[in-house]
C-alpha positions as semicolon CSV with decimal commas, in nm:
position;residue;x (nm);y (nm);z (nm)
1;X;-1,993;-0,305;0,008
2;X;-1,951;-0,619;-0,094
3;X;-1,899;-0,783;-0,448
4;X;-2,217;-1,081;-0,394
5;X;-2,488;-0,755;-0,335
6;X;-2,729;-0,593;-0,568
7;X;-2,571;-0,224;-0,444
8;X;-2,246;-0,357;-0,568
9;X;-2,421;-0,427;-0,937
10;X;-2,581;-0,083;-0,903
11;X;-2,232;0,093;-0,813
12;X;-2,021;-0,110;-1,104
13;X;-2,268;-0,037;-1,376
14;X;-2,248;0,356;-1,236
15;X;-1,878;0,326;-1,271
16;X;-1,884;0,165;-1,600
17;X;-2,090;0,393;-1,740
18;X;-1,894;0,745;-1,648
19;X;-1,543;0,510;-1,747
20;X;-1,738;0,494;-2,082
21;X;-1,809;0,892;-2,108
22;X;-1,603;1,094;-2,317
23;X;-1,413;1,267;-2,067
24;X;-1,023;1,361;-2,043
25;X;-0,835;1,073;-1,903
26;X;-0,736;1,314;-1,542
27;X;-1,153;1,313;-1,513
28;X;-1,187;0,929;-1,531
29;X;-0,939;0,842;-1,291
30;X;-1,032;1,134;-1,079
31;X;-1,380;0,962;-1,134
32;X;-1,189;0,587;-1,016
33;X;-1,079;0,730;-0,716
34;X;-1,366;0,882;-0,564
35;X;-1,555;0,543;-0,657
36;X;-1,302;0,349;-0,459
37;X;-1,350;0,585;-0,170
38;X;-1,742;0,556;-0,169
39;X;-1,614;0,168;-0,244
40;X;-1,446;0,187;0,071
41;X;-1,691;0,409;0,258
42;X;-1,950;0,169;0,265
43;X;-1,804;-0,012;0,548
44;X;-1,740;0,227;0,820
45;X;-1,668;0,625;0,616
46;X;-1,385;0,725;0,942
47;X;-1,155;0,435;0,873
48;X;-1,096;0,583;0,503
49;X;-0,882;0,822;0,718
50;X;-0,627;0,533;0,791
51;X;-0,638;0,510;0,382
52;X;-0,520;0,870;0,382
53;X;-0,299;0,867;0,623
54;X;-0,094;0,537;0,409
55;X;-0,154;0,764;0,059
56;X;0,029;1,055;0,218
57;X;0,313;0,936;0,438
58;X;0,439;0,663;0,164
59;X;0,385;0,922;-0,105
60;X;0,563;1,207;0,097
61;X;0,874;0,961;0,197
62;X;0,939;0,852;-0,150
63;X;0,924;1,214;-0,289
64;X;1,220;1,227;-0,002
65;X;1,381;0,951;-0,108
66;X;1,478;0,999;-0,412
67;X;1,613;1,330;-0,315
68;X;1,797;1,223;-0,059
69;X;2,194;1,142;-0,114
70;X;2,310;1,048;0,249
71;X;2,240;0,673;0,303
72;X;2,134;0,796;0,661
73;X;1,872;1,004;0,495
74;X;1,714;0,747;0,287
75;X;1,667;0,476;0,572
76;X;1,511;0,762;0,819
77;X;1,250;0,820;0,543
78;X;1,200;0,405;0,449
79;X;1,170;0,386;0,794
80;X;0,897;0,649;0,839
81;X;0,734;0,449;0,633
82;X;0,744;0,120;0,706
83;X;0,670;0,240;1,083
84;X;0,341;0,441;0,996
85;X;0,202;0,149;0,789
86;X;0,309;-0,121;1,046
87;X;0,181;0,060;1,325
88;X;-0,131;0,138;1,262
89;X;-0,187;-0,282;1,133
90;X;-0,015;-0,369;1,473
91;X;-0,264;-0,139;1,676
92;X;-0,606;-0,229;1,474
93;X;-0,515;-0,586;1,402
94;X;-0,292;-0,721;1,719
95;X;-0,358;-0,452;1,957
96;X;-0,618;-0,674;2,198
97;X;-0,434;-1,019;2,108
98;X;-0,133;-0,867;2,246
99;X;-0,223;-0,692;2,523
100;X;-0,457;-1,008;2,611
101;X;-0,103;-1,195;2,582
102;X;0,090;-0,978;2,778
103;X;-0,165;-0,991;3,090
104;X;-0,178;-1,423;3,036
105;X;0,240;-1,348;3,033
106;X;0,217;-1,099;3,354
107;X;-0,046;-1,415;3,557
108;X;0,232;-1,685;3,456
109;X;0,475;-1,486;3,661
110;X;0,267;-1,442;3,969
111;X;0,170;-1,080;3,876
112;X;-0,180;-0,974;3,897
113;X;-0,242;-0,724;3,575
114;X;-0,550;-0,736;3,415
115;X;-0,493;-0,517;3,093
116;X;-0,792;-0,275;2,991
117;X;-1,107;-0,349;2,803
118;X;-0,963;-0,277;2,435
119;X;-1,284;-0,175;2,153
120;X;-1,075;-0,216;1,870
121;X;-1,254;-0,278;1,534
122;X;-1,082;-0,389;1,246
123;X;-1,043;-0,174;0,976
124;X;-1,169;-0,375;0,652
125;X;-0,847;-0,500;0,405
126;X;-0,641;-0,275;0,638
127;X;-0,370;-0,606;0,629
128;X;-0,394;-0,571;0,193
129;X;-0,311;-0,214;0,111
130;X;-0,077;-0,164;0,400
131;X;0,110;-0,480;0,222
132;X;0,065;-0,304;-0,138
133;X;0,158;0,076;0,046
134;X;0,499;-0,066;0,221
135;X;0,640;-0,235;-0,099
136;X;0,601;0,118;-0,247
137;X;0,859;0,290;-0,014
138;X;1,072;-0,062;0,040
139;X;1,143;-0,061;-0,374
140;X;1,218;0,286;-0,423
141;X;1,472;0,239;-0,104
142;X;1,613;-0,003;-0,328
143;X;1,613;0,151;-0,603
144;X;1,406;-0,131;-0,830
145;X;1,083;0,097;-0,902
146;X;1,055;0,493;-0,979
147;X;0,773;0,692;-0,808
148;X;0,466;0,765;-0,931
149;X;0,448;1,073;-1,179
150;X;0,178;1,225;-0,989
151;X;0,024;1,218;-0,639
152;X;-0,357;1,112;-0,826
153;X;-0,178;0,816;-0,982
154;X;-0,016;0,704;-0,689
155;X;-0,382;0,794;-0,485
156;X;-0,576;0,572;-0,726
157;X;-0,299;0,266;-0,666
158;X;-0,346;0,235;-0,319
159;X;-0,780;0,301;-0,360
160;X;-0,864;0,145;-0,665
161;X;-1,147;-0,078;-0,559
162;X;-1,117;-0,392;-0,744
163;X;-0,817;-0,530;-0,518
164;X;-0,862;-0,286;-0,211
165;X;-1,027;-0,459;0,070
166;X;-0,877;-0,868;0,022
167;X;-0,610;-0,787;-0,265
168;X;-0,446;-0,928;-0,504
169;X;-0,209;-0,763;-0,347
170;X;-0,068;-0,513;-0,601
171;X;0,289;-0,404;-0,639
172;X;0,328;-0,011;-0,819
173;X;0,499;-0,137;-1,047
174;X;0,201;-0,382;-1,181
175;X;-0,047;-0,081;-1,149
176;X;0,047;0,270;-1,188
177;X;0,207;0,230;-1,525
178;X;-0,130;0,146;-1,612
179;X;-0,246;0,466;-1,514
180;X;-0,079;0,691;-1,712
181;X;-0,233;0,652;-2,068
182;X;-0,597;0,623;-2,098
183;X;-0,739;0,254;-2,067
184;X;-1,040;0,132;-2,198
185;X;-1,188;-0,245;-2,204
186;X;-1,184;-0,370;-2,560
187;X;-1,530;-0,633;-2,635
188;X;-1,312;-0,911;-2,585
189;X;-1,168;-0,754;-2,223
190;X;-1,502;-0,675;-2,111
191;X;-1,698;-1,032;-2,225
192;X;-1,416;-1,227;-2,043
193;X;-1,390;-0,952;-1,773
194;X;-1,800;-1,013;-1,762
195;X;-1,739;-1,377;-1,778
196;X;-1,494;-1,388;-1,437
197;X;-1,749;-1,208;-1,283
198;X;-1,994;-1,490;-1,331
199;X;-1,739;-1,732;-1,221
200;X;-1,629;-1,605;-0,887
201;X;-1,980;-1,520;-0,827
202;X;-2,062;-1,888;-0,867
203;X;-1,787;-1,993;-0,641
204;X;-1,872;-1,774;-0,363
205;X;-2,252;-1,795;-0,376
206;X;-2,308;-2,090;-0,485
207;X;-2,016;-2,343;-0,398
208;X;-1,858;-2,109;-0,056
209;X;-2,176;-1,995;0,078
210;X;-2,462;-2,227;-0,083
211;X;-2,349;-2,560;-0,039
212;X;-1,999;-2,581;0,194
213;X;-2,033;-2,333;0,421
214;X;-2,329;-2,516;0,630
215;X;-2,161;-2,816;0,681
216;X;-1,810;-2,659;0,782
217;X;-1,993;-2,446;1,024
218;X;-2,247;-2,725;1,171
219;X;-1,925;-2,914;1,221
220;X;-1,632;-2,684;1,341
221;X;-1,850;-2,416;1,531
222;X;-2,082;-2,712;1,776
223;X;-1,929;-2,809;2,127
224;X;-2,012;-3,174;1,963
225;X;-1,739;-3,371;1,930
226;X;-1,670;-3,512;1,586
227;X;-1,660;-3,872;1,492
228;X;-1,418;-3,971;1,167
229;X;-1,661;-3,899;0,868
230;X;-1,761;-3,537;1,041
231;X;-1,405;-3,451;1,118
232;X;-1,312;-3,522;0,756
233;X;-1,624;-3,381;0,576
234;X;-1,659;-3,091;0,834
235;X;-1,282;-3,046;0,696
236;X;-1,325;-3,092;0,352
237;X;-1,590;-2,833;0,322
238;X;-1,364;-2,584;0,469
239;X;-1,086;-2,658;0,227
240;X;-1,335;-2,659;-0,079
241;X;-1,542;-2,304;0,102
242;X;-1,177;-2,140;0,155
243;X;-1,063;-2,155;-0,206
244;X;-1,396;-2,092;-0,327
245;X;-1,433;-1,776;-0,160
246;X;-1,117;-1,633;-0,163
247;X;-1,067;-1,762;-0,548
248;X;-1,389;-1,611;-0,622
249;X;-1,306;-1,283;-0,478
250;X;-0,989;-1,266;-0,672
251;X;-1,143;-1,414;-1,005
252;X;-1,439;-1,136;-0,933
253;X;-1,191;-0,836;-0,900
254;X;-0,936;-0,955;-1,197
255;X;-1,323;-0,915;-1,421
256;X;-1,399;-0,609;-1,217
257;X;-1,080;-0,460;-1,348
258;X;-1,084;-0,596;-1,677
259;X;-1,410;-0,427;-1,733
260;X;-1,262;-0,102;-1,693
261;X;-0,984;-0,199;-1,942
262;X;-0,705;-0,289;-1,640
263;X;-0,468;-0,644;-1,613
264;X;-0,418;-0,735;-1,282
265;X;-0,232;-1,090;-1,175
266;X;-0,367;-1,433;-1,118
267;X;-0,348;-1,534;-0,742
268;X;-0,513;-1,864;-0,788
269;X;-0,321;-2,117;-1,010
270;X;-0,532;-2,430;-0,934
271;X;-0,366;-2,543;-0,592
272;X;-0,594;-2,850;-0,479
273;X;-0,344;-2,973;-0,795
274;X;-0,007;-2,903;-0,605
275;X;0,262;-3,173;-0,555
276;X;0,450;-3,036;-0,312
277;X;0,388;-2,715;-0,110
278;X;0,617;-2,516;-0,230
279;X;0,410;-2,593;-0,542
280;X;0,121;-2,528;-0,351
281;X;0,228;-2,168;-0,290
282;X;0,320;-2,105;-0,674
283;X;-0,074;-2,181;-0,662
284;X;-0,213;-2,060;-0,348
285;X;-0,286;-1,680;-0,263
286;X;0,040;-1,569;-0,535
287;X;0,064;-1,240;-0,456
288;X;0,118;-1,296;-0,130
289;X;0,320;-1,584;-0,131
290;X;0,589;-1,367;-0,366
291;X;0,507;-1,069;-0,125
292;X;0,655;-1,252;0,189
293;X;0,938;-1,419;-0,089
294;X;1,091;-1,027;-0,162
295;X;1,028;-0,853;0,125
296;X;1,066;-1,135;0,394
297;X;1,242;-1,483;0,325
298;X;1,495;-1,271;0,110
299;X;1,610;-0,999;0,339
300;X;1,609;-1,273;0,614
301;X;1,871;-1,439;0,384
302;X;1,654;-1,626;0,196
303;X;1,911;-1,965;0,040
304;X;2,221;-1,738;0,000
305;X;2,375;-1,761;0,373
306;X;2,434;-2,195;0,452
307;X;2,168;-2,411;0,549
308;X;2,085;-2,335;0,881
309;X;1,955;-1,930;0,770
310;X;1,764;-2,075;0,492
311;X;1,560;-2,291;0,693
312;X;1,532;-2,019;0,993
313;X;1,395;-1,755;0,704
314;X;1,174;-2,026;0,531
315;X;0,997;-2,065;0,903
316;X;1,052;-1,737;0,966
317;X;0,812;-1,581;0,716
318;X;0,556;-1,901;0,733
319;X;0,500;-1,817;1,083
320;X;0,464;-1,425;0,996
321;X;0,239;-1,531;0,717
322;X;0,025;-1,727;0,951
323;X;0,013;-1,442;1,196
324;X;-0,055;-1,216;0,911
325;X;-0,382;-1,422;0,845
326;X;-0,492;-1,333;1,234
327;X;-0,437;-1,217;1,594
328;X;-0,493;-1,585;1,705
329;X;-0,220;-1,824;1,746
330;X;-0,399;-2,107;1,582
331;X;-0,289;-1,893;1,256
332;X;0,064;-1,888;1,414
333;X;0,066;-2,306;1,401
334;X;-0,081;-2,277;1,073
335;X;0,226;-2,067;0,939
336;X;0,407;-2,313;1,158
337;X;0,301;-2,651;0,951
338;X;0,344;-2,471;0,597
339;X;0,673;-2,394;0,739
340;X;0,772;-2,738;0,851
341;X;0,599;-2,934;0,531
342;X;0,853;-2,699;0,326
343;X;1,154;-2,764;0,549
344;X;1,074;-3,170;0,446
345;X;1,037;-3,113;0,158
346;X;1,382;-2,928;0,106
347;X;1,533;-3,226;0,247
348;X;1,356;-3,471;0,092
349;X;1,448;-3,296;-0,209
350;X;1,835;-3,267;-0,161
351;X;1,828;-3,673;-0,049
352;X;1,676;-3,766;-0,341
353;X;1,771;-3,533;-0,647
354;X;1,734;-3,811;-0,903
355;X;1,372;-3,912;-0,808
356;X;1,131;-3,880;-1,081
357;X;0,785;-4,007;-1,067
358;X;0,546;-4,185;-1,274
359;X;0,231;-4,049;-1,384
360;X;0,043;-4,256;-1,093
361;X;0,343;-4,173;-0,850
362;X;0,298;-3,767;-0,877
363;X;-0,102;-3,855;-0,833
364;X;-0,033;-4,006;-0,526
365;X;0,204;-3,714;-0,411
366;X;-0,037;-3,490;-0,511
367;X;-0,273;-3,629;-0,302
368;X;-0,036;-3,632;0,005
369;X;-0,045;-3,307;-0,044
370;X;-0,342;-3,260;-0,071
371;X;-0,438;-3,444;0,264
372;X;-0,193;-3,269;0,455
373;X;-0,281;-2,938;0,339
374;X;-0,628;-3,023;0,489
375;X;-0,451;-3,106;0,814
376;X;-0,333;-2,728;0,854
377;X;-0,692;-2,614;0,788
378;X;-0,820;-2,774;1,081
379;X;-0,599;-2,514;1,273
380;X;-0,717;-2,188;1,041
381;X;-1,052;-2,263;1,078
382;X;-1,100;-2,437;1,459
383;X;-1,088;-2,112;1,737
384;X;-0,928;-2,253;2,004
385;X;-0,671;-2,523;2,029
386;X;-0,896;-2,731;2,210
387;X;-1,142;-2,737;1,895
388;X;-0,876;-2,814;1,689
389;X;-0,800;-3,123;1,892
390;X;-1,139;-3,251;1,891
391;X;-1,087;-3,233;1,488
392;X;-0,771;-3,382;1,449
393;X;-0,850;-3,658;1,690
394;X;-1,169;-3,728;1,525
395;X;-1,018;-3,729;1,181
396;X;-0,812;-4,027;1,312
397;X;-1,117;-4,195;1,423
398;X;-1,053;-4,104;1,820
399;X;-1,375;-3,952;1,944
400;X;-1,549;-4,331;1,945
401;X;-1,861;-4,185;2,157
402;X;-1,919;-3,930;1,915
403;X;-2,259;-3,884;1,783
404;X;-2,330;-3,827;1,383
405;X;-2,348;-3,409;1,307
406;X;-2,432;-3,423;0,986
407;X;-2,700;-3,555;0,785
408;X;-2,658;-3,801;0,472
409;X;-2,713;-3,522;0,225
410;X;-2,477;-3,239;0,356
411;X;-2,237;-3,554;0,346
412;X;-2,303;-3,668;-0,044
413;X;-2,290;-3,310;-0,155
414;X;-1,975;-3,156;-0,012
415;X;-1,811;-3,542;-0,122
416;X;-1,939;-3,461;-0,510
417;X;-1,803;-3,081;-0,479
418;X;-1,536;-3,123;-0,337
419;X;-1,441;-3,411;-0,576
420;X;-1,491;-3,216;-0,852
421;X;-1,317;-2,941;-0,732
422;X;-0,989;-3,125;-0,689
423;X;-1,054;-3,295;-1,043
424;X;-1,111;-2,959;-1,234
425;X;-0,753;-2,875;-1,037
426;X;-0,635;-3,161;-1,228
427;X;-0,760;-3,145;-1,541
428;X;-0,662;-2,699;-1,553
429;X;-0,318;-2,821;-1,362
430;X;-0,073;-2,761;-1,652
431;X;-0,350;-2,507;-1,861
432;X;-0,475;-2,166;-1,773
433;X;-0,789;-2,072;-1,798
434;X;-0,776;-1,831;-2,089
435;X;-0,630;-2,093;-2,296
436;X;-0,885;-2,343;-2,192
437;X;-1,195;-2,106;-2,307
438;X;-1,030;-2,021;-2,635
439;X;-1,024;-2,374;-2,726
440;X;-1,413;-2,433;-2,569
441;X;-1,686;-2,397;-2,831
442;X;-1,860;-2,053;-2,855
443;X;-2,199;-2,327;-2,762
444;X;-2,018;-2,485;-2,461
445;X;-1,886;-2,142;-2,337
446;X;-2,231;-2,051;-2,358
447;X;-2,362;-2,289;-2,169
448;X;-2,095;-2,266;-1,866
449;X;-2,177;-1,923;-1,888
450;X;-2,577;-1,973;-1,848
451;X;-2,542;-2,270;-1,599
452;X;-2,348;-2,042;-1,347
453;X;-2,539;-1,748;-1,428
454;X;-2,878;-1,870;-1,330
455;X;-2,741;-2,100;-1,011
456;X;-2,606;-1,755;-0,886
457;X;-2,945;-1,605;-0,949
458;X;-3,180;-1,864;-0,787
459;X;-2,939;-1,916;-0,500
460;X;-3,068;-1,748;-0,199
461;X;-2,759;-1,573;-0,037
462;X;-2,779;-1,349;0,218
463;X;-2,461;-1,148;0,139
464;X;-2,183;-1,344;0,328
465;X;-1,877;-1,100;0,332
466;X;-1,582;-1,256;0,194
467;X;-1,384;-1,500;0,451
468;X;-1,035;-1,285;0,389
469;X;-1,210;-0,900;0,483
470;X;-1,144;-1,013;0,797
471;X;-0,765;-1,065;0,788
């Protein structure tokens, strides 16, 4: 079930209206969970068994861990944990790329294996709650979080629909404390929880799906090659479809949750405004950028152990956060430039600690950025390598023979989008978005509110699923 579907408006007006009933708080969250199990359900009903299995083994080893005493104890049962959770992403996710890696290994050695035929489907958001499951057991290991109180509590944490299938990723501690008094969406909560729905609608039906989607696809999925305006348009579009997508899946479950009277974090701040990437990820997919901070680049020795470990944990966790994205080792390289643009920047940063730029000077870094961020998305988007290639080579203006892809208006209208995208980014850089519609006229809220609203309505989607169910 998807957010962008009229069964999804059926099912969050049926949940709405039982949260509104005058039951006992145990009924309405009783009432949550099953509705993020039919939630889940309506993708494939056996894989919610993979959901149970995560609910039961992290909520059975932390019971044991806090009564353990012997350190011994306590990492067997963190352990347990992290190995159930980890397992089952490494067999559903990276079970066919690696055995389809290990037989390309076994052929470079002069050893005929030919692995067998794997059928593995991919469990929808399995990569999200296993995230938001480990960090669970990993904190109470600690010792920085408590467990749950009760076993429905902890249940409805790792379920609850809103953030389930392509995040944010929750922690426990951001969550079930919100469980355990009854909740209920004040008329302010719900209008602006109403309001984000609109707004990450609008970005994923109309901007993602309506208007950038075509062009990216027409441009990265043809065996044409690419000449210098389709490499960078073709590029562009992808940049502008990737944020509005995943942003408006976020923005669309913050309002989802809001609705029913629950806060859950930003994990778009804006990004296309970075200066700097390590900016970028303070803006780009949060919760997952702080995920792989705590429970990756620190325990690797994050900037605590000399110079050389901090730049072998930065890289480290960029390359397991592009592999995270996908079993494809275009993701890999994509970790791999993140990684590498940070490393520069580190240095850049300790060679010039006094450097502080004008107004037009962070523009222009911003816009560095910006352009080299776009570089990395040739290799998240492009397949193969050899696709990739073809993209980068035509972005420098290398294919000469190519023939024109696009028309003239695909090419006006992802320019004027995608301009105005990185302009809103901008103008919101330094502001959030709550402060900028208390300041907007009731009139001018209005009329955002309309104007997105009715493009959403007369767009003609077809249901696209969101670009991150697949990772």
């Amino acid at each position: 079930m998807v957010f962008n579907s009229l069964t999804f408006v059926a099912f969050f007006i049926l949940v709405l209206l039982l949260h509104s009933m005058p039951f006992n708080w145990t009924t309405k969250k009783v009432n949550l969970l099953i509705a993020s199990y039919l939630f889940y359900a309506a993708w494939n009903p056996p894989f919610i068994i993979l959901l149970w299995i995560s609910t039961v083994v992290d909520w059975y080893a932390a019971q044991k861990l806090v009564k353990a005493e012997a350190p011994a104890a306590r990492r067997v049962w963190m352990l347990l944990s992290v190995i159930a959770n980890l397992g089952m992403l490494l067999y559903f996710k990276y079970g066919s790329f690696l055995l389809d890696n290990f037989s390309a290994l076994m052929a470079q050695m002069g050893w005929a294996y030919q692995a067998p035929a794997a059928s593995i489907v991919l469990p929808v958001g399995i990569s999200f709650y296993t995230f938001a499951t480990m960090c669970y057991t990993i904190d109470i290991y600690l010792r920085r979080a408590q467990p749950a109180r009760s076993f429905l509590d902890y249940a409805l944490f790792v379920t609850f629909f809103p953030h389930l299938v392509a995040g944010p990723i929750m922690r426990p501690t951001e969550l079930v404390p919100q469980f355990a008094q009854p909740r209920k969406a004040t008329p302010a909560m719900l209008q602006f929880g109403l309001f984000l729905i609109t707004l990450g609608m609008f970005q994923k039906i109309v901007l993602a799906d309506g208007f950038l989607a075509p062009a990216a696809e027409k441009v990265f999925d043809t065996q044409a090659l690419p000449g210098l305006v389709d490499a960078w348009i073709g590029t562009l579009a992808f940049s502008g479809q990737i944020f509005c997508d995943f942003a408006g899946y976020s923005t669309t479950a913050i309002g989802v949750a809001l609705c029913l009277g629950f806060a859950m974090p930003d994990n778009f701040r804006f990004p296309y405004a970075a200066v700097g990437f390590s900016d970028f990820w303070r803006r780009w997919h949060i919760t997952l950028s702080s995920w792989l901070r705590d429970y990756v680049y620190i325990p690797l020795g994050g900037n605590r152990h000399g110079v050389a470990r901090t730049y072998f944990a930065l890289m480290a966790t960029m390359l397991l956060g592009g592999l995270w994205h996908g079993a494809n080792w275009t993701f890999v390289v994509w970790g791999g430039l993140h990684g590498t643009y940070l490393a520069v920047e580190r240095l850049l940063r300790a060679r010039f600690k006094d450097f502080h730029p004008s107004a037009l000077g962070l523009f222009c870094l911003g816009l560095g950025t910006y352009l080299l961020i776009n570089i990395t998305w040739v290799f998240f988007r492009s397949h193969t390598f050899g696709k990739a290639w073809q993209m980068l080579t035509g972005m420098v203006g290398g294919n000469a023979q190519a023939a024109p892809i696009l028309p003239t208006m695909p090419i006006f209208m992802v320019s004027v989008i995608i301009l105005g995208i990185v302009c809103a980014h901008w103008r919101m850089r330094s502001r959030t978005l709550e402060s900028s519609i208390a300041t907007t006229p009731a009139w001018g809220l209005s009329l955002i509110w309309s104007v997105m609203a009715f493009a959403v309505v007369i767009t003609q989607g077809s249901g696209n699923a969101f670009i991150y169910f697949q990772f």
